[in-house]
Amino acid sequence: MKTLDTPSQYAGKRVLVRSDLNVPMDGTTITDTGRIVASAPTLKALAEAGAKVIVMAHLGRPKGKPEGKYSLAPVVPVLAEAVGRAVEFASDTVGEDARAKAAALADGEILLLENLRFNPGETSKDEAERREFAEQLAALADAYVSDGFGVVHRKQASVYDIATLLPAAAGGLVAAEVEVCDRLLTDPARPYVVVLGGSKVSDKLGVISHLLERADTLIIGGGMVYTFLAAQGHAVGRSLLEEDQLDTVKSYLSDAAERGVEIVLPTDIVMAESFAADAEHWVRPVDSLEDTPAGAQGMGLDIGPESAGAYAERIAAARTVFWNGPMGVFEFPAFAAGTRAVAEALTDAHGGVADGRLTVVGGGDSASAIRNLGFADEQFGHISTGGGASLEYLEGKTLPGLSVLSDEER
């Protein structure tokens, strides 16, 4: 993979940088600046080297046309603070404003284009339409740097097609993410523990299969755990359950046993009467989850304290940990204890980094959870900016945004 080794080679050139600035918003307020902060070093290095930096990014899922709530305008002051210099903003992507401001850039200046997904060509499945948009973007610059790891698994105009049109390289963020993923896949220090949460088993099918061949222990939490518990014969009330995945889960349990891989499931669950922050709730062993005042109408919203303690012990004994997905509904304080326990255990494990330990928070909801729960990024070995991308990489899939950077024929 071609990497951005010497930013000085871009001095005086216009460089299009694909960043991932898809941050969570509450109205116009950014609630987690993690991706902006992670994107800043590459942009700052290019600007300090004298490049004319044009930043491309998306926010949310607009339907190929401008929508005010998805404007990147609120990102500008936060990005400017992160890079330590002014950031100009274009009100379009390849229109008159973008072209004029890109042409007027001086060495070391930074321009942020409006949301790429306001143009239907960005995400189009029609290769001709997508390439046409990529050509319009490419006309703004002399070179391209891919630094949005959160989108490298997407075959989109600003991720894939543009790298076939301009001299291209991976930025520092993407290079670092790939290095960490490679360590998880090819040379993990052992014991190697994988912690998987989130809502659905179906979202994690590929990564579970792939990691059963590599990990020593798989710890399961979140909404997906109820399908595992149901596969073992437990009644789970109205907890999230994917009945069509029961046979798949049973095959995972069998495969793990044959391989000598431990799959750790909770022994207790926090059951609630409803999905609400103030819902009445009770801790119950997994063999009596419906033994509450809510009966069969109860739903599991977090792992219980006994399970949280057991999970923390296994994490503390590991030398490599990959965590993707919260243990419960961490947005509700009453159901955040399981996720907090896992995060705290990872911070303790990171304290042994001198012994070759690696703790990785796999982006997405996990990254949001640790910040919302008051943890600092420095407390962990690595926080990925791309939940979906990191999972697909660990599944062994070919990611378009990375493969295009390795293609010598492009």
Short mmCIF file of C-alpha atoms in Angstrom, two decimals:
data_model
loop_
_atom_site.label_atom_id
_atom_site.label_comp_id
_atom_site.label_asym_id
_atom_site.label_seq_id
_atom_site.Cartn_x
_atom_site.Cartn_y
_atom_site.Cartn_z
CA MET A 1 0.00 0.00 0.00
CA LYS A 2 1.36 3.40 -0.98
CA THR A 3 1.68 5.64 2.09
CA LEU A 4 2.21 9.32 2.78
CA ASP A 5 5.83 9.12 3.91
CA THR A 6 7.10 12.59 2.95
CA PRO A 7 4.46 15.36 3.09
CA SER A 8 7.09 17.78 1.78
CA GLN A 9 6.72 16.26 -1.69
CA TYR A 10 3.31 17.95 -1.86
CA ALA A 11 4.61 21.46 -1.20
CA GLY A 12 2.83 23.93 -3.49
CA LYS A 13 0.43 21.24 -4.75
CA ARG A 14 -3.30 20.95 -4.25
CA VAL A 15 -4.01 17.75 -2.34
CA LEU A 16 -7.45 16.23 -1.94
CA VAL A 17 -7.68 14.41 1.38
CA ARG A 18 -10.55 12.02 2.07
CA SER A 19 -11.12 12.29 5.81
CA ASP A 20 -13.80 10.71 7.98
CA LEU A 21 -15.62 13.56 9.72
CA ASN A 22 -18.89 11.66 10.16
CA VAL A 23 -19.35 12.73 13.77
CA PRO A 24 -22.44 12.29 15.97
CA MET A 25 -24.52 15.44 16.23
CA ASP A 26 -27.20 16.82 18.52
CA GLY A 27 -28.71 19.44 16.27
CA THR A 28 -25.66 21.51 15.29
CA THR A 29 -23.62 20.42 18.31
CA ILE A 30 -20.95 17.74 17.82
CA THR A 31 -21.23 15.24 20.68
CA ASP A 32 -18.02 13.28 19.97
CA THR A 33 -15.07 14.96 18.25
CA GLY A 34 -12.95 11.81 18.13
CA ARG A 35 -12.88 11.43 14.36
CA ILE A 36 -12.04 15.09 13.83
CA VAL A 37 -9.15 14.93 16.26
CA ALA A 38 -7.90 11.70 14.64
CA SER A 39 -8.03 13.29 11.18
CA ALA A 40 -6.05 16.36 12.19
CA PRO A 41 -2.42 15.07 12.17
CA THR A 42 -2.36 14.21 8.46
CA LEU A 43 -4.03 17.50 7.50
CA LYS A 44 -1.67 19.45 9.75
CA ALA A 45 1.41 17.68 8.36
CA LEU A 46 0.41 18.45 4.77
CA ALA A 47 -0.38 22.09 5.54
CA GLU A 48 2.87 22.59 7.43
CA ALA A 49 4.73 21.11 4.45
CA GLY A 50 3.21 23.78 2.21
CA ALA A 51 0.47 21.80 0.52
CA LYS A 52 -2.84 23.37 -0.44
CA VAL A 53 -5.17 21.00 1.40
CA ILE A 54 -8.72 20.28 0.20
CA VAL A 55 -10.62 18.10 2.66
CA MET A 56 -13.47 15.84 1.54
CA ALA A 57 -15.87 14.11 3.93
CA HIS A 58 -19.47 13.10 4.49
CA LEU A 59 -21.92 13.40 7.36
CA GLY A 60 -24.91 11.14 7.87
CA ARG A 61 -26.94 9.64 5.05
CA PRO A 62 -28.49 12.35 2.89
CA LYS A 63 -30.22 11.09 -0.24
CA GLY A 64 -27.94 12.59 -2.87
CA LYS A 65 -29.10 16.18 -2.38
CA PRO A 66 -28.40 18.99 0.13
CA GLU A 67 -30.05 18.70 3.54
CA GLY A 68 -29.31 21.37 6.12
CA LYS A 69 -29.08 18.98 9.06
CA TYR A 70 -26.24 17.13 7.33
CA SER A 71 -24.12 20.17 6.49
CA LEU A 72 -20.46 19.96 7.47
CA ALA A 73 -20.42 23.64 8.42
CA PRO A 74 -20.48 22.89 12.20
CA VAL A 75 -17.30 20.84 11.77
CA VAL A 76 -15.25 23.84 10.58
CA PRO A 77 -14.43 25.49 13.94
CA VAL A 78 -13.68 22.15 15.61
CA LEU A 79 -11.42 21.09 12.75
CA ALA A 80 -9.67 24.47 12.78
CA GLU A 81 -8.92 24.08 16.48
CA ALA A 82 -7.64 20.53 15.94
CA VAL A 83 -5.23 21.50 13.13
CA GLY A 84 -4.23 24.80 14.73
CA ARG A 85 -5.00 26.99 11.72
CA ALA A 86 -7.94 28.52 9.84
CA VAL A 87 -10.17 26.27 7.74
CA GLU A 88 -12.10 27.72 4.80
CA PHE A 89 -15.48 26.18 3.91
CA ALA A 90 -17.03 25.63 0.47
CA SER A 91 -20.80 25.56 0.29
CA ASP A 92 -20.73 22.83 -2.38
CA THR A 93 -18.54 19.90 -3.43
CA VAL A 94 -17.63 20.46 -7.08
CA GLY A 95 -19.65 23.57 -7.87
CA GLU A 96 -18.68 27.17 -8.39
CA ASP A 97 -17.82 27.88 -4.75
CA ALA A 98 -15.62 24.80 -4.36
CA ARG A 99 -13.78 25.45 -7.63
CA ALA A 100 -13.16 29.12 -6.82
CA LYS A 101 -11.96 28.52 -3.27
CA ALA A 102 -9.77 25.56 -4.29
CA ALA A 103 -8.14 27.68 -7.00
CA ALA A 104 -7.52 30.53 -4.54
CA LEU A 105 -5.79 28.42 -1.88
CA ALA A 106 -2.32 29.53 -0.86
CA ASP A 107 0.39 27.16 0.33
CA GLY A 108 -0.47 25.80 3.79
CA GLU A 109 -4.15 26.71 3.64
CA ILE A 110 -6.99 24.24 4.25
CA LEU A 111 -10.41 24.09 2.58
CA LEU A 112 -13.27 21.80 3.66
CA LEU A 113 -15.82 20.91 0.98
CA GLU A 114 -19.50 20.48 1.79
CA ASN A 115 -20.91 17.00 2.40
CA LEU A 116 -19.90 14.67 -0.44
CA ARG A 117 -23.16 12.75 -0.16
CA PHE A 118 -25.10 15.83 -1.25
CA ASN A 119 -24.05 14.63 -4.72
CA PRO A 120 -25.66 11.35 -5.89
CA GLY A 121 -22.48 10.37 -7.70
CA GLU A 122 -20.62 9.78 -4.42
CA THR A 123 -22.47 6.60 -3.44
CA SER A 124 -23.95 5.62 -6.81
CA LYS A 125 -23.90 1.95 -7.81
CA ASP A 126 -23.64 3.14 -11.42
CA GLU A 127 -19.90 3.14 -12.14
CA ALA A 128 -20.18 5.78 -14.85
CA GLU A 129 -22.07 8.21 -12.60
CA ARG A 130 -19.65 7.58 -9.76
CA ARG A 131 -16.61 8.08 -11.98
CA GLU A 132 -18.03 11.31 -13.40
CA PHE A 133 -18.26 12.74 -9.89
CA ALA A 134 -14.74 11.49 -9.10
CA GLU A 135 -13.44 13.26 -12.21
CA GLN A 136 -15.03 16.52 -11.05
CA LEU A 137 -13.36 16.13 -7.65
CA ALA A 138 -10.03 15.21 -9.23
CA ALA A 139 -10.11 18.39 -11.32
CA LEU A 140 -9.71 20.38 -8.08
CA ALA A 141 -6.29 18.95 -7.21
CA ASP A 142 -2.94 17.44 -8.19
CA ALA A 143 -2.85 14.48 -5.78
CA TYR A 144 -5.04 12.40 -3.48
CA VAL A 145 -4.52 11.16 0.08
CA SER A 146 -6.86 8.56 1.58
CA ASP A 147 -7.14 9.17 5.31
CA GLY A 148 -10.72 8.18 6.15
CA PHE A 149 -10.40 4.64 7.49
CA GLY A 150 -14.10 4.60 8.36
CA VAL A 151 -14.98 4.56 4.65
CA VAL A 152 -12.27 2.41 3.04
CA HIS A 153 -14.69 -0.53 2.91
CA ARG A 154 -16.96 1.49 0.59
CA LYS A 155 -16.54 1.57 -3.18
CA GLN A 156 -17.43 5.24 -3.49
CA ALA A 157 -16.25 8.07 -5.71
CA SER A 158 -14.13 9.86 -3.11
CA VAL A 159 -12.71 6.60 -1.74
CA TYR A 160 -12.10 4.34 -4.72
CA ASP A 161 -12.61 5.99 -8.10
CA ILE A 162 -10.61 9.11 -7.38
CA ALA A 163 -7.55 7.01 -6.49
CA THR A 164 -7.53 5.77 -10.09
CA LEU A 165 -7.40 9.34 -11.40
CA LEU A 166 -4.73 11.06 -9.30
CA PRO A 167 -1.39 10.09 -7.74
CA ALA A 168 -2.63 8.49 -4.52
CA ALA A 169 -1.36 7.42 -1.11
CA ALA A 170 -2.70 6.39 2.30
CA GLY A 171 -2.49 9.02 5.02
CA GLY A 172 -1.08 8.48 8.48
CA LEU A 173 -4.39 7.57 10.08
CA VAL A 174 -5.19 4.85 7.52
CA ALA A 175 -1.64 3.48 7.69
CA ALA A 176 -1.84 3.25 11.50
CA GLU A 177 -5.25 1.54 11.41
CA VAL A 178 -4.02 -1.05 8.91
CA GLU A 179 -0.93 -1.74 11.00
CA VAL A 180 -3.06 -2.42 14.10
CA CYS A 181 -5.49 -4.65 12.19
CA ASP A 182 -2.58 -6.62 10.75
CA ARG A 183 -1.27 -7.23 14.26
CA LEU A 184 -4.67 -8.52 15.31
CA LEU A 185 -4.83 -10.86 12.33
CA THR A 186 -1.30 -12.15 11.93
CA ASP A 187 0.75 -11.75 15.09
CA PRO A 188 -1.35 -11.19 18.23
CA ALA A 189 0.37 -11.57 21.58
CA ARG A 190 -1.44 -14.27 23.53
CA PRO A 191 -3.77 -14.79 25.25
CA TYR A 192 -5.86 -13.04 22.57
CA VAL A 193 -9.34 -12.01 23.75
CA VAL A 194 -12.05 -10.64 21.47
CA VAL A 195 -15.02 -8.85 23.05
CA LEU A 196 -18.05 -8.51 20.78
CA GLY A 197 -21.23 -6.64 21.59
CA GLY A 198 -23.77 -4.60 19.72
CA SER A 199 -27.30 -5.40 18.75
CA LYS A 200 -27.25 -8.21 16.20
CA VAL A 201 -25.39 -11.46 15.61
CA SER A 202 -26.03 -11.02 11.89
CA ASP A 203 -23.83 -7.90 11.92
CA LYS A 204 -20.89 -9.93 13.21
CA LEU A 205 -21.21 -13.26 11.35
CA GLY A 206 -18.09 -12.86 9.24
CA VAL A 207 -15.84 -11.60 12.01
CA ILE A 208 -16.92 -14.33 14.43
CA SER A 209 -16.14 -17.02 11.86
CA HIS A 210 -12.76 -15.50 11.03
CA LEU A 211 -11.71 -14.88 14.62
CA LEU A 212 -12.65 -18.36 15.79
CA GLU A 213 -9.55 -19.42 13.86
CA ARG A 214 -7.35 -16.84 15.61
CA ALA A 215 -8.58 -15.84 19.06
CA ASP A 216 -8.20 -17.75 22.31
CA THR A 217 -11.38 -16.35 23.87
CA LEU A 218 -14.53 -14.71 22.50
CA ILE A 219 -16.58 -12.72 25.01
CA ILE A 220 -20.15 -11.99 23.93
CA GLY A 221 -22.38 -9.16 25.19
CA GLY A 222 -24.89 -6.62 23.97
CA GLY A 223 -28.15 -7.38 22.21
CA MET A 224 -26.54 -10.21 20.27
CA VAL A 225 -26.05 -12.22 23.46
CA TYR A 226 -29.73 -13.17 23.67
CA THR A 227 -29.53 -15.17 20.48
CA PHE A 228 -26.61 -17.09 22.02
CA LEU A 229 -28.56 -17.64 25.24
CA ALA A 230 -31.65 -18.76 23.32
CA ALA A 231 -29.47 -21.19 21.34
CA GLN A 232 -28.54 -22.73 24.70
CA GLY A 233 -32.20 -23.14 25.58
CA HIS A 234 -32.73 -20.10 27.82
CA ALA A 235 -35.96 -18.08 27.73
CA VAL A 236 -35.10 -14.44 27.05
CA GLY A 237 -38.45 -12.64 27.26
CA ARG A 238 -38.73 -9.75 24.82
CA SER A 239 -34.96 -9.32 24.56
CA LEU A 240 -33.54 -8.75 21.10
CA LEU A 241 -33.54 -12.16 19.41
CA GLU A 242 -32.66 -13.24 15.87
CA GLU A 243 -34.42 -16.56 15.57
CA ASP A 244 -33.10 -17.07 12.04
CA GLN A 245 -29.55 -17.10 13.45
CA LEU A 246 -30.05 -19.76 16.13
CA ASP A 247 -28.61 -22.58 14.03
CA THR A 248 -25.64 -20.40 13.05
CA VAL A 249 -24.94 -19.60 16.68
CA LYS A 250 -25.16 -23.27 17.63
CA SER A 251 -22.58 -24.01 14.93
CA TYR A 252 -20.28 -21.32 16.40
CA LEU A 253 -20.54 -22.86 19.84
CA SER A 254 -19.75 -26.30 18.43
CA ASP A 255 -16.88 -25.03 16.27
CA ALA A 256 -15.37 -23.16 19.20
CA ALA A 257 -15.49 -26.27 21.38
CA GLU A 258 -13.70 -28.29 18.70
CA ARG A 259 -11.01 -25.64 18.31
CA GLY A 260 -10.50 -25.15 22.02
CA VAL A 261 -11.66 -21.53 21.80
CA GLU A 262 -13.61 -20.34 24.84
CA ILE A 263 -16.85 -18.51 24.11
CA VAL A 264 -17.78 -16.63 27.27
CA LEU A 265 -21.45 -15.76 27.77
CA PRO A 266 -23.02 -13.85 30.65
CA THR A 267 -24.25 -15.68 33.73
CA ASP A 268 -26.58 -12.86 34.75
CA ILE A 269 -28.52 -10.15 32.94
CA VAL A 270 -30.12 -6.84 33.86
CA MET A 271 -33.75 -7.32 32.84
CA ALA A 272 -36.04 -4.30 32.39
CA GLU A 273 -39.78 -3.85 32.09
CA SER A 274 -39.34 -1.68 28.97
CA PHE A 275 -36.79 0.03 26.77
CA ALA A 276 -36.52 3.28 28.69
CA ALA A 277 -33.90 5.09 30.75
CA ASP A 278 -36.12 5.03 33.85
CA ALA A 279 -37.50 1.50 33.39
CA GLU A 280 -37.78 -0.66 36.48
CA HIS A 281 -35.12 -3.36 36.30
CA TRP A 282 -33.79 -6.45 38.03
CA VAL A 283 -30.67 -8.62 37.89
CA ARG A 284 -31.42 -12.26 37.14
CA PRO A 285 -29.38 -15.41 36.41
CA VAL A 286 -29.55 -16.47 32.76
CA ASP A 287 -31.63 -19.55 33.63
CA SER A 288 -34.43 -17.41 35.12
CA LEU A 289 -34.56 -14.23 33.04
CA GLU A 290 -38.36 -14.25 32.96
CA ASP A 291 -38.58 -14.56 36.74
CA THR A 292 -39.32 -10.86 37.30
CA PRO A 293 -42.51 -8.82 37.76
CA ALA A 294 -42.38 -8.21 33.98
CA GLY A 295 -42.39 -11.95 33.26
CA ALA A 296 -42.08 -12.86 29.59
CA GLN A 297 -42.49 -9.17 28.73
CA GLY A 298 -39.14 -8.24 30.28
CA MET A 299 -36.12 -7.45 28.14
CA GLY A 300 -32.39 -7.64 28.74
CA LEU A 301 -30.61 -4.29 28.51
CA ASP A 302 -27.19 -5.06 30.03
CA ILE A 303 -25.00 -7.86 31.31
CA GLY A 304 -25.19 -8.32 35.08
CA PRO A 305 -22.51 -7.52 37.68
CA GLU A 306 -21.31 -11.11 38.00
CA SER A 307 -20.79 -11.31 34.25
CA ALA A 308 -19.07 -7.92 34.17
CA GLY A 309 -16.61 -9.12 36.79
CA ALA A 310 -15.89 -12.35 34.91
CA TYR A 311 -15.38 -10.46 31.63
CA ALA A 312 -13.00 -8.02 33.33
CA GLU A 313 -10.91 -10.90 34.72
CA ARG A 314 -10.41 -12.44 31.28
CA ILE A 315 -9.52 -9.08 29.75
CA ALA A 316 -7.01 -8.40 32.54
CA ALA A 317 -5.29 -11.73 31.81
CA ALA A 318 -5.02 -11.05 28.06
CA ARG A 319 -2.07 -9.60 26.17
CA THR A 320 -4.17 -8.67 23.11
CA VAL A 321 -7.76 -7.44 23.30
CA PHE A 322 -10.06 -6.33 20.50
CA TRP A 323 -13.40 -4.87 21.57
CA ASN A 324 -16.25 -3.97 19.24
CA GLY A 325 -19.75 -3.23 20.49
CA PRO A 326 -21.19 -2.15 23.86
CA MET A 327 -22.36 -4.67 26.46
CA GLY A 328 -25.72 -2.99 26.96
CA VAL A 329 -27.72 0.17 26.35
CA PHE A 330 -24.92 2.41 27.62
CA GLU A 331 -26.84 5.57 26.66
CA PHE A 332 -29.09 4.85 29.68
CA PRO A 333 -27.07 5.17 32.93
CA ALA A 334 -28.95 2.30 34.57
CA PHE A 335 -27.74 -0.06 31.83
CA ALA A 336 -24.19 1.20 31.29
CA ALA A 337 -22.38 -0.76 34.01
CA GLY A 338 -21.40 -3.69 31.79
CA THR A 339 -19.88 -1.46 29.13
CA ARG A 340 -18.09 0.58 31.80
CA ALA A 341 -16.62 -2.58 33.34
CA VAL A 342 -15.21 -3.70 29.99
CA ALA A 343 -13.76 -0.25 29.32
CA GLU A 344 -12.14 -0.10 32.75
CA ALA A 345 -10.65 -3.56 32.25
CA LEU A 346 -9.17 -2.42 28.94
CA THR A 347 -7.59 0.61 30.54
CA ASP A 348 -5.99 -1.66 33.14
CA ALA A 349 -4.73 -4.00 30.40
CA HIS A 350 -3.29 -1.04 28.50
CA GLY A 351 -1.20 -0.28 31.54
CA GLY A 352 0.89 -3.31 30.59
CA VAL A 353 1.73 -2.03 27.13
CA ALA A 354 5.43 -2.27 27.94
CA ASP A 355 4.95 -6.03 28.02
CA GLY A 356 3.81 -5.99 24.41
CA ARG A 357 0.12 -5.74 25.19
CA LEU A 358 -2.29 -4.27 22.65
CA THR A 359 -5.79 -3.05 23.51
CA VAL A 360 -7.98 -1.99 20.60
CA VAL A 361 -11.38 -0.33 20.75
CA GLY A 362 -12.97 -1.13 17.41
CA GLY A 363 -14.61 2.18 16.58
CA GLY A 364 -18.31 2.91 16.15
CA ASP A 365 -20.51 2.63 19.24
CA SER A 366 -17.60 1.34 21.33
CA ALA A 367 -15.60 4.52 20.75
CA SER A 368 -18.64 6.68 21.48
CA ALA A 369 -19.35 4.68 24.62
CA ILE A 370 -15.94 5.14 26.21
CA ARG A 371 -15.99 8.88 25.59
CA ASN A 372 -19.57 9.28 26.79
CA LEU A 373 -18.67 7.34 29.93
CA GLY A 374 -15.84 9.73 30.67
CA PHE A 375 -12.78 7.77 29.55
CA ALA A 376 -9.88 9.48 27.77
CA ASP A 377 -8.50 8.19 24.48
CA GLU A 378 -4.99 7.90 25.98
CA GLN A 379 -6.24 5.22 28.37
CA PHE A 380 -6.46 2.74 25.51
CA GLY A 381 -3.86 1.30 23.17
CA HIS A 382 -5.73 2.18 19.97
CA ILE A 383 -9.19 3.53 19.23
CA SER A 384 -10.24 2.78 15.68
CA THR A 385 -12.11 5.43 13.71
CA GLY A 386 -13.86 2.79 11.60
CA GLY A 387 -16.10 0.20 13.24
CA GLY A 388 -17.42 -1.32 10.01
CA ALA A 389 -14.10 -1.07 8.22
CA SER A 390 -12.16 -2.71 11.06
CA LEU A 391 -14.67 -5.56 11.26
CA GLU A 392 -14.50 -6.20 7.52
CA TYR A 393 -10.70 -6.10 7.62
CA LEU A 394 -10.70 -8.63 10.44
CA GLU A 395 -13.10 -10.79 8.42
CA GLY A 396 -10.37 -11.02 5.80
CA LYS A 397 -12.33 -9.07 3.20
CA THR A 398 -10.70 -6.99 0.50
CA LEU A 399 -11.50 -3.34 1.17
CA PRO A 400 -11.85 -1.29 -2.04
CA GLY A 401 -10.33 1.86 -0.58
CA LEU A 402 -7.19 -0.03 0.41
CA SER A 403 -6.84 -2.35 -2.56
CA VAL A 404 -6.92 0.59 -4.98
CA LEU A 405 -3.88 2.04 -3.24
CA SER A 406 -1.96 -1.19 -3.84
CA ASP A 407 -2.84 -1.60 -7.51
CA GLU A 408 0.30 -1.02 -9.53
CA GLU A 409 -1.73 -0.92 -12.77
CA ARG A 410 -3.95 2.00 -11.89
#
